[in-house]
mmCIF file of C-alpha atoms and ligand atoms in Angstrom:
data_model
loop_
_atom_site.group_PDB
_atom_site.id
_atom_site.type_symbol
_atom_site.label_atom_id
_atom_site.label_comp_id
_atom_site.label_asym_id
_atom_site.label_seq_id
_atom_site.Cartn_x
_atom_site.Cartn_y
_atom_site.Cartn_z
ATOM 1 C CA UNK A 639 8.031 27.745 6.286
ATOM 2 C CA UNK A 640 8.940 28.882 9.869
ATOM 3 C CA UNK A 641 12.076 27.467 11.027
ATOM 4 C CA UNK A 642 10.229 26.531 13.923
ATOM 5 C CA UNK A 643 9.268 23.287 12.155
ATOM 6 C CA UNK A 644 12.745 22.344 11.231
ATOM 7 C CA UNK A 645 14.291 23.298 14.646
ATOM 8 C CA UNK A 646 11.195 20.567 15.776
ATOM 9 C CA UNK A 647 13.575 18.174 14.176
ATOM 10 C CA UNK A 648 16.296 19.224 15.365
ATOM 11 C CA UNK A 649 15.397 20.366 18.376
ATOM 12 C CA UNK A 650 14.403 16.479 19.001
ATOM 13 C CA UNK A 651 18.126 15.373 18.220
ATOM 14 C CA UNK A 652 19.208 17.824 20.643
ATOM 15 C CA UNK A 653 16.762 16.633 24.098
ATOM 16 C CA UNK A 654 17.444 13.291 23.284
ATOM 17 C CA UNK A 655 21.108 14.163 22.832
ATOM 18 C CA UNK A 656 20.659 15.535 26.658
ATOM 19 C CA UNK A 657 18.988 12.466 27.810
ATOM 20 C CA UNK A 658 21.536 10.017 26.619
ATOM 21 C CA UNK A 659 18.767 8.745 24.281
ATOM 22 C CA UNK A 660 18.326 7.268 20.438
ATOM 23 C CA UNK A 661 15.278 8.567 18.900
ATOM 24 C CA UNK A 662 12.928 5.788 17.911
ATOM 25 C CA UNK A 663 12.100 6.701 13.787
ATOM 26 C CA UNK A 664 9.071 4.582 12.521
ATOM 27 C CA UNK A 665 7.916 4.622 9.576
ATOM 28 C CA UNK A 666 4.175 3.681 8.012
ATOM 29 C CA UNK A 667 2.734 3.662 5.017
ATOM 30 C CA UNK A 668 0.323 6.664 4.938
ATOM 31 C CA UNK A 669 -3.259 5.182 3.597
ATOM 32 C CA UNK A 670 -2.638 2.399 4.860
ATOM 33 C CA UNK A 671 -5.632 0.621 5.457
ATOM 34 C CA UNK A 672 -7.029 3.951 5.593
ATOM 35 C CA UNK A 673 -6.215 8.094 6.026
ATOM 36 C CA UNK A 674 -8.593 7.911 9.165
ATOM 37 C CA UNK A 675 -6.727 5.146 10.696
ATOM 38 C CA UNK A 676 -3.193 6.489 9.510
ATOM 39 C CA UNK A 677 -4.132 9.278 11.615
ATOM 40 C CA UNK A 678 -5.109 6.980 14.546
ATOM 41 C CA UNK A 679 -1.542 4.405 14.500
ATOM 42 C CA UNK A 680 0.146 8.239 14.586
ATOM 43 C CA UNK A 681 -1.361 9.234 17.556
ATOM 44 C CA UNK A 682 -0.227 5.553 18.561
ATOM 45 C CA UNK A 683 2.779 5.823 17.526
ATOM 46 C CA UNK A 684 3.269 8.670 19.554
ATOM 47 C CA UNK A 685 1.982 7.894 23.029
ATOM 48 C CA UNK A 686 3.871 4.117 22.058
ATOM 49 C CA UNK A 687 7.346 6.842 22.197
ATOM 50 C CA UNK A 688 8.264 7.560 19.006
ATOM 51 C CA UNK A 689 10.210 10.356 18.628
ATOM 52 C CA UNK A 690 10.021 11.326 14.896
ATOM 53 C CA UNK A 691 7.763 9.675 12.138
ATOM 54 C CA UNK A 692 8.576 9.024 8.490
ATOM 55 C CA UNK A 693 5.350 9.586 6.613
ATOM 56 C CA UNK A 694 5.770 7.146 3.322
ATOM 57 C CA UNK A 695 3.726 7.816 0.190
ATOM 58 C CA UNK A 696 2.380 4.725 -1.437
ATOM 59 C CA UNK A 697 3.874 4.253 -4.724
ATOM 60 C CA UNK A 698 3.111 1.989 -7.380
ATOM 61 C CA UNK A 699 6.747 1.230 -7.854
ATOM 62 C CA UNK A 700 8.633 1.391 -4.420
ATOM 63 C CA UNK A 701 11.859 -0.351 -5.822
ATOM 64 C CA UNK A 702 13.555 0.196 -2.934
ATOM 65 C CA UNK A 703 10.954 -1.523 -1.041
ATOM 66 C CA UNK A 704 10.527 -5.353 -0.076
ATOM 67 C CA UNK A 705 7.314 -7.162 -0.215
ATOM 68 C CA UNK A 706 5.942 -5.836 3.857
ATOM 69 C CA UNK A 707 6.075 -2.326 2.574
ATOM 70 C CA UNK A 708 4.787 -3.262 -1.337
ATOM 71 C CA UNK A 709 1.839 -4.919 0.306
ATOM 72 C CA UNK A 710 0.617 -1.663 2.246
ATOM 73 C CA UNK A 711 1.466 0.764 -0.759
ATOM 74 C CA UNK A 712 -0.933 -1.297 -2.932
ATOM 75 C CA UNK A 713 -3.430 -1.110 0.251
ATOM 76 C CA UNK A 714 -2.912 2.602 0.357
ATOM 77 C CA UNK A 715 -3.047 2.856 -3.669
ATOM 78 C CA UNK A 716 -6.662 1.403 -3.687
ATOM 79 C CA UNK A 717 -7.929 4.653 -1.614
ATOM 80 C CA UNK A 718 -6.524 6.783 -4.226
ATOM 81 C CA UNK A 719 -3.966 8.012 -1.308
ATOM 82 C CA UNK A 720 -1.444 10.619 -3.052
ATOM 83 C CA UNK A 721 1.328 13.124 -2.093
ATOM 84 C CA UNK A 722 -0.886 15.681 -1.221
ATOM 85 C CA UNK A 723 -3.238 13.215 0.951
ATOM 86 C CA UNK A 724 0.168 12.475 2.631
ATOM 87 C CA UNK A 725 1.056 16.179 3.392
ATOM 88 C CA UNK A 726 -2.241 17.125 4.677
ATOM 89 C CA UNK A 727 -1.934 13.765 6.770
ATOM 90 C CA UNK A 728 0.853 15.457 8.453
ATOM 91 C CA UNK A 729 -1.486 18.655 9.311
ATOM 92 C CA UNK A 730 -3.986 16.919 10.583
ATOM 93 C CA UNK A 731 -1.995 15.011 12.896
ATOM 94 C CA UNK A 732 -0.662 18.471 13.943
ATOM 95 C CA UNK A 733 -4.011 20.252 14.609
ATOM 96 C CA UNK A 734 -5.099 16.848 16.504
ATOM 97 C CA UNK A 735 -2.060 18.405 18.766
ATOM 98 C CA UNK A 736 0.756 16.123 17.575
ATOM 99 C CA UNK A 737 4.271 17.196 18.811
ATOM 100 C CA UNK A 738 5.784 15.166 16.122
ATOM 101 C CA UNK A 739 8.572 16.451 13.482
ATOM 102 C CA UNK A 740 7.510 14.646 10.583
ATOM 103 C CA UNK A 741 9.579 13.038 7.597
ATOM 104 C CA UNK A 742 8.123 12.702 3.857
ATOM 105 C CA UNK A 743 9.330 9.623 2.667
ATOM 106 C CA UNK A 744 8.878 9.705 -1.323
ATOM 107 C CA UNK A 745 10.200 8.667 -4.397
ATOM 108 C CA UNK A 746 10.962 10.880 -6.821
ATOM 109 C CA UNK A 747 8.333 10.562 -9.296
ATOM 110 C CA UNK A 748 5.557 12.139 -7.436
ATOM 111 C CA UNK A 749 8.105 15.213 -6.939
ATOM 112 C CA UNK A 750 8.126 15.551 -10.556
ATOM 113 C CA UNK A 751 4.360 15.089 -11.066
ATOM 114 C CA UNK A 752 3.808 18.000 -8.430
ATOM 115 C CA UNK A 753 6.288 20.241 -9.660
ATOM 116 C CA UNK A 754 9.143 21.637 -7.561
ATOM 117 C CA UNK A 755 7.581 24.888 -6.494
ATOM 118 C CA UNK A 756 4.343 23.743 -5.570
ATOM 119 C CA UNK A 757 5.974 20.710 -3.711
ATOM 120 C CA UNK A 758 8.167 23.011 -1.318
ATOM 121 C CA UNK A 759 5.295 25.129 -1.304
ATOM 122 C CA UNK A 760 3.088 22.323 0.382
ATOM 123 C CA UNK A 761 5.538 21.401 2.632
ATOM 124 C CA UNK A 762 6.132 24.537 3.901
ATOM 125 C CA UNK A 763 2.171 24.572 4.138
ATOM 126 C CA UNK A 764 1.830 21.394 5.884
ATOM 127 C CA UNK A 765 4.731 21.839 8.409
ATOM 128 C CA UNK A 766 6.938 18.735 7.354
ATOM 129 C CA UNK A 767 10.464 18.662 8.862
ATOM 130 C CA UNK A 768 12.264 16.133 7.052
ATOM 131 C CA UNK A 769 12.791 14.831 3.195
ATOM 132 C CA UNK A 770 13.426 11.526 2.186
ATOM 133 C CA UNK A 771 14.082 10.510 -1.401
ATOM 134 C CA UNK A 772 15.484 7.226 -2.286
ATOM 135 C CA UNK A 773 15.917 7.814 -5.409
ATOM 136 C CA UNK A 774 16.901 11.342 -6.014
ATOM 137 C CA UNK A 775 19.029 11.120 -9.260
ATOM 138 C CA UNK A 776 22.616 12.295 -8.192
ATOM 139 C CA UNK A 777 22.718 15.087 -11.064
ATOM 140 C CA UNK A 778 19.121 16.516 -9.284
ATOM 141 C CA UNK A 779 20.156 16.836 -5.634
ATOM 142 C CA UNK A 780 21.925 19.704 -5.681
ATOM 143 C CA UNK A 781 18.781 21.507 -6.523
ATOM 144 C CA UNK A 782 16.547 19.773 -3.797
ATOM 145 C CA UNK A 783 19.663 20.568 -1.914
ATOM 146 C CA UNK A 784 19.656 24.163 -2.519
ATOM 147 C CA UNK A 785 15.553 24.504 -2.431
ATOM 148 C CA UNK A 786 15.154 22.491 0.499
ATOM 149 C CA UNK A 787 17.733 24.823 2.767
ATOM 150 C CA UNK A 788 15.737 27.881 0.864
ATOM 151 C CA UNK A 789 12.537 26.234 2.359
ATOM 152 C CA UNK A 790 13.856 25.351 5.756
ATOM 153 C CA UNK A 791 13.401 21.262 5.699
ATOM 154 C CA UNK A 792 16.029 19.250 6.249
ATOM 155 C CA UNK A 793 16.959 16.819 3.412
ATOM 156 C CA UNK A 794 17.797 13.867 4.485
ATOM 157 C CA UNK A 795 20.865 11.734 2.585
ATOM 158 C CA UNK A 796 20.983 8.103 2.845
ATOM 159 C CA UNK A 797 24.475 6.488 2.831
ATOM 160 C CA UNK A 798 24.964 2.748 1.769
ATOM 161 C CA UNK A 799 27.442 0.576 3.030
ATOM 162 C CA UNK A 800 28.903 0.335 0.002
ATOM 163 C CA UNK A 801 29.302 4.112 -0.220
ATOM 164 C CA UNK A 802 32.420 4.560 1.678
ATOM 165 C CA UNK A 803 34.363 6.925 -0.582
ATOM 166 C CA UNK A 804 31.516 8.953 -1.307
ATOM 167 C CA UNK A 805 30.154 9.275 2.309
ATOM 168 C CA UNK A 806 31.695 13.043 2.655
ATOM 169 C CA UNK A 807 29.818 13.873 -0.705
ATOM 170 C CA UNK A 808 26.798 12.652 0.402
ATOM 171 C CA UNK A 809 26.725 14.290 3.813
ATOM 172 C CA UNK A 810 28.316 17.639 2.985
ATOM 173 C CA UNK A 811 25.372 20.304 2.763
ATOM 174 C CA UNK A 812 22.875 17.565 4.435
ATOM 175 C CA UNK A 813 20.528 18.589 7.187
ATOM 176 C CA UNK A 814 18.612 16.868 9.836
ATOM 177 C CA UNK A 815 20.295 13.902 9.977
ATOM 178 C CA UNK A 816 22.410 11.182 8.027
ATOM 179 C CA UNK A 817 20.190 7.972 7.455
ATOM 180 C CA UNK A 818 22.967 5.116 7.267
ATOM 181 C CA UNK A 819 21.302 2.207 5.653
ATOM 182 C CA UNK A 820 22.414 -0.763 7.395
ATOM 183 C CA UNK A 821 22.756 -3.312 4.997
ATOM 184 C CA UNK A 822 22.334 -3.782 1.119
ATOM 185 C CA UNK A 823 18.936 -4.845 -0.810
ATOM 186 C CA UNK A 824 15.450 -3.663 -0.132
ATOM 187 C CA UNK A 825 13.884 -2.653 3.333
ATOM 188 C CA UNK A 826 12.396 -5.542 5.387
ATOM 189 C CA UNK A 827 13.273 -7.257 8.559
ATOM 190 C CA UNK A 828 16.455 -9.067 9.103
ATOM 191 C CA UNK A 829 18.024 -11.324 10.862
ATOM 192 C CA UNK A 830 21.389 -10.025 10.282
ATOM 193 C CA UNK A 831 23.156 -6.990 8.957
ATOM 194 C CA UNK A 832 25.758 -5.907 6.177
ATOM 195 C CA UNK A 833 29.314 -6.677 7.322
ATOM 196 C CA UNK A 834 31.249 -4.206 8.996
ATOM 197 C CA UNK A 835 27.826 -2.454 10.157
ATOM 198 C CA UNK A 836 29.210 -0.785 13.008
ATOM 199 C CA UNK A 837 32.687 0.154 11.345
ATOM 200 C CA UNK A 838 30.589 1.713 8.806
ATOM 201 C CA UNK A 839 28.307 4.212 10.850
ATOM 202 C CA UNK A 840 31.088 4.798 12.503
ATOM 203 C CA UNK A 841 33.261 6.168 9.569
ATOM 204 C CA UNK A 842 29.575 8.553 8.968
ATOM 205 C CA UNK A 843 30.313 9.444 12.020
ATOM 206 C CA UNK A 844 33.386 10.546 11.491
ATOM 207 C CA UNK A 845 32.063 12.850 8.473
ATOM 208 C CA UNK A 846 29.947 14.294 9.542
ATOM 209 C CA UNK A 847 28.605 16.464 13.177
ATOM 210 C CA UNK A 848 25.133 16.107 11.962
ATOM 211 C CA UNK A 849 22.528 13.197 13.989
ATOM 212 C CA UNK A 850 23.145 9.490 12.134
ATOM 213 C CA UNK A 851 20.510 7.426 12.425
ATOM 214 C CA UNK A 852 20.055 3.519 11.041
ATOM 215 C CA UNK A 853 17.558 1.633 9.480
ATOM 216 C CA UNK A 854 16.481 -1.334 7.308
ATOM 217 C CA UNK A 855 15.770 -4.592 8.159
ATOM 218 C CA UNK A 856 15.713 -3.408 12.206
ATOM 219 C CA UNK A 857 12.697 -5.331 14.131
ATOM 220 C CA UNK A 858 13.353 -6.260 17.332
ATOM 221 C CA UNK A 859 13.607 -4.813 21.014
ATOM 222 C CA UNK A 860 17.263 -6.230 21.113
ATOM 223 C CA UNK A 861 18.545 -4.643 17.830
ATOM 224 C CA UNK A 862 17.014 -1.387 18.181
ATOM 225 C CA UNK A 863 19.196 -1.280 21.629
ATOM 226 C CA UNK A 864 22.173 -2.582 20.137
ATOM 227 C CA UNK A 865 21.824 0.349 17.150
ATOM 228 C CA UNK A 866 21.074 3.004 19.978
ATOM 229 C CA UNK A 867 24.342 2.298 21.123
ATOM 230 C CA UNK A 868 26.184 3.695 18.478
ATOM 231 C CA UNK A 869 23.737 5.584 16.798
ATOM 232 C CA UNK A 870 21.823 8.922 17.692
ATOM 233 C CA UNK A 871 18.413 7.137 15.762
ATOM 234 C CA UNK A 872 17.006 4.021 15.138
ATOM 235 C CA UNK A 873 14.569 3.756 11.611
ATOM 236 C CA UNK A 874 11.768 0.976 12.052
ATOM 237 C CA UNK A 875 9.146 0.446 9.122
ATOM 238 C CA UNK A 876 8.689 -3.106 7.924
ATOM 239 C CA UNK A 877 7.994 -4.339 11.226
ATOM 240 C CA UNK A 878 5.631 -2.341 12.075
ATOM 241 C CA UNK A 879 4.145 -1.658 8.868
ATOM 242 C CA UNK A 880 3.308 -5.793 9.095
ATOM 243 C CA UNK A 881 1.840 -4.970 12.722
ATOM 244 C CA UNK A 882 -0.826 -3.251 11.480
ATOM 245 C CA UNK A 883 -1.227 -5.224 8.269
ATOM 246 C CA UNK A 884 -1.343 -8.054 11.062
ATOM 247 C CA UNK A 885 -4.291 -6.482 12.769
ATOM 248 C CA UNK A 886 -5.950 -4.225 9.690
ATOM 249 C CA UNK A 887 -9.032 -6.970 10.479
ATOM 250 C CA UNK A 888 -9.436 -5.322 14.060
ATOM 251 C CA UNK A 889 -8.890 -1.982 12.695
ATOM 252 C CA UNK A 890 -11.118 -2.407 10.058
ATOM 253 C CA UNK A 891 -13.975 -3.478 12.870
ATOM 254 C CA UNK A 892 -15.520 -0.516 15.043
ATOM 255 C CA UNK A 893 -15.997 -3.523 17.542
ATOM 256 C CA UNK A 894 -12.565 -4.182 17.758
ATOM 257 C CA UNK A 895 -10.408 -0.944 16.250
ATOM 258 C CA UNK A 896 -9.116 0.008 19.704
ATOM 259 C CA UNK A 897 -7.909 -3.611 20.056
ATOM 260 C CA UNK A 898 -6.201 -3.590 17.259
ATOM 261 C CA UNK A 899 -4.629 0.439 17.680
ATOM 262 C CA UNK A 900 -3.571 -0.932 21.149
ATOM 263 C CA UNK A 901 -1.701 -3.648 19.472
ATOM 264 C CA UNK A 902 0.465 -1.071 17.712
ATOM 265 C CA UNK A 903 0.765 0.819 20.789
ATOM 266 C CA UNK A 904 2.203 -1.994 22.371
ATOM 267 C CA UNK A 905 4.058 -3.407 19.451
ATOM 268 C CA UNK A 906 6.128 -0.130 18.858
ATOM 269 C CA UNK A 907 6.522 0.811 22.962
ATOM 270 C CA UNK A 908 8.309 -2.794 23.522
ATOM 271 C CA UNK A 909 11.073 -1.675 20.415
ATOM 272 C CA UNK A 910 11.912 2.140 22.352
ATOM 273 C CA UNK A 911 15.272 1.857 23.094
HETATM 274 O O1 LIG B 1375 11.434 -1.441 6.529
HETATM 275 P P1 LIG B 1375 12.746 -1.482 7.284
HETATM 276 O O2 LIG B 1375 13.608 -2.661 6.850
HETATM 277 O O3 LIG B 1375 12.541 -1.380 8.781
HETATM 278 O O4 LIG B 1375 13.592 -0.178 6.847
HETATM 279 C C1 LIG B 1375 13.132 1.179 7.185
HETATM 280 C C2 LIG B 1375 12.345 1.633 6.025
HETATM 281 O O5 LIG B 1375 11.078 1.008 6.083
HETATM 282 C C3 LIG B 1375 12.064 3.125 5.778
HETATM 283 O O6 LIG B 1375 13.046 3.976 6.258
HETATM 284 C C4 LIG B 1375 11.923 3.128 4.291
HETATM 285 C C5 LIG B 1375 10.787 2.697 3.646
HETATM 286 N N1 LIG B 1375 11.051 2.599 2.302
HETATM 287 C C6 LIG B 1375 12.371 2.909 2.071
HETATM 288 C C7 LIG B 1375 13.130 2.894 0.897
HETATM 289 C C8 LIG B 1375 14.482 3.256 0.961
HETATM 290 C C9 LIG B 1375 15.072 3.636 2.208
HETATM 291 C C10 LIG B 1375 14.307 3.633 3.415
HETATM 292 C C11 LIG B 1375 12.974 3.235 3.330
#
């Protein structure tokens, strides 16, 4: 891995930083409808103004997930889409002359299919900036920890609401940035947020010097502003991940796949804080 990648990351935090601006995170479902088209809603994604992508892997058990996000893993599952697929996903994207940093967004079990060495080794391979693991047992992220700074990619803690005494655990030894999850439950588009939302980031905040960055349940041009606000990134996936599952009949029609891309485009450029 060449730190290169990871600065990309970083390097990100740090413009935006200058500019006075929140980075716009979304996040899709890779394989969903399609690896062709996953390629296609990046390149969207990117001239829409996102500033860093999370690439999720579908899983057949995303437990962490609400039904938006379920729905396009099972898509992505029927085209045999897999961590690998994911990784070189990435690549491609890059070589099609993507600035992107990109995020893997996994859950563990895939990891542990892939093995540990191989696994850094593809990252490293496929230029991937970021690590996201929702379910990382506790008594196993020390190594990730440890290989991850080895391999140069930051891994990327999420901190609960309901974490508050642990918050300096979690984000001591993190990279990248802190992803404060918003509010309890599984991802999907809210109408409100956990309690004490802002007091909360702002006590990760206080822990931490790294970027902190919010997500679940965000969806809408006025709570992405109110986020960027107080937060150095804003996380969007179940939104737009029902966008395209919204318009997979244009995308899925030669006739009418640019209609349908647009309609991404424009779906994610109104939400850019
Ligand atoms: O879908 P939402 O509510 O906009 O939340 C972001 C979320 O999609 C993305 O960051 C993510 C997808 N699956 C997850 C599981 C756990 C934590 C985060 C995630």
């Amino acid at each position: 891995m060449t730190t290169e990648t990871t600065n990309r990351m970083d390097l990100t935090f740090r413009r935006l930083k200058e500019q006075g601006r929140a980075a716009l995170i979304p996040f899709l479902t890779v394989g969903d409808p399609d690896l062709e088209t996953s390629l296609a809603i990046i390149a969207e994604l990117e001239a829409a103004g996102a500033d860093i992508v999370e690439l999720g892997v579908p899983y057949s058990d995303p437990l962490a997930d609400g039904p938006v996000i379920q729905r396009a893993s099972s898509r992505a599952l029927r085209g045999n889409i897999h961590l690998r697929t994911c990784m070189e996903t990435a690549l491609k994207a890059r070589e099609s002359g993507s600035e992107l940093p990109f995020i893997l967004f996994t859950y563990y079990n895939p990891v542990l299919q892939m093995g540990l060495d191989t696994f850094f080794a593809e990252l490293n391979r496929h230029e991937i900036s970021g690590l996201i693991i929702p379910d990382l047992p506790v008594e196993e992220s020390e190594e990730m920890r440890t290989r991850s700074r080895d391999a140069g990619i930051n891994l990327i803690p999420l901190v609960a609401p309901t974490s508050s005494e642990r918050i300096a655990k979690i984000v001591s030894g993190a990279s990248g940035f802190v992803y404060c999850v918003s509010s309890l439950g599984v991802t999907g588009e809210r109408a409100s947020f956990h309690e004490g939302v802002d007091r909360f980031i702002e006590s990760v905040r206080q822990a931490t010097d790294l970027p902190v960055a919010v997500g679940f349940g965000i969806s809408t041009p006025e709570q992405v502003a109110r986020f960027a606000k107080i937060c150095d990134g804003v996380v969007v996936g179940s939104a737009i991940v029902r966008k395209i599952e919204e318009v997979i009949i244009l995308l899925e029609d030669p006739a009418k796949r640019a209609e349908g891309l647009l309609q991404i485009r424009d779906f994610v450029a109104q939400l850019r804080p």
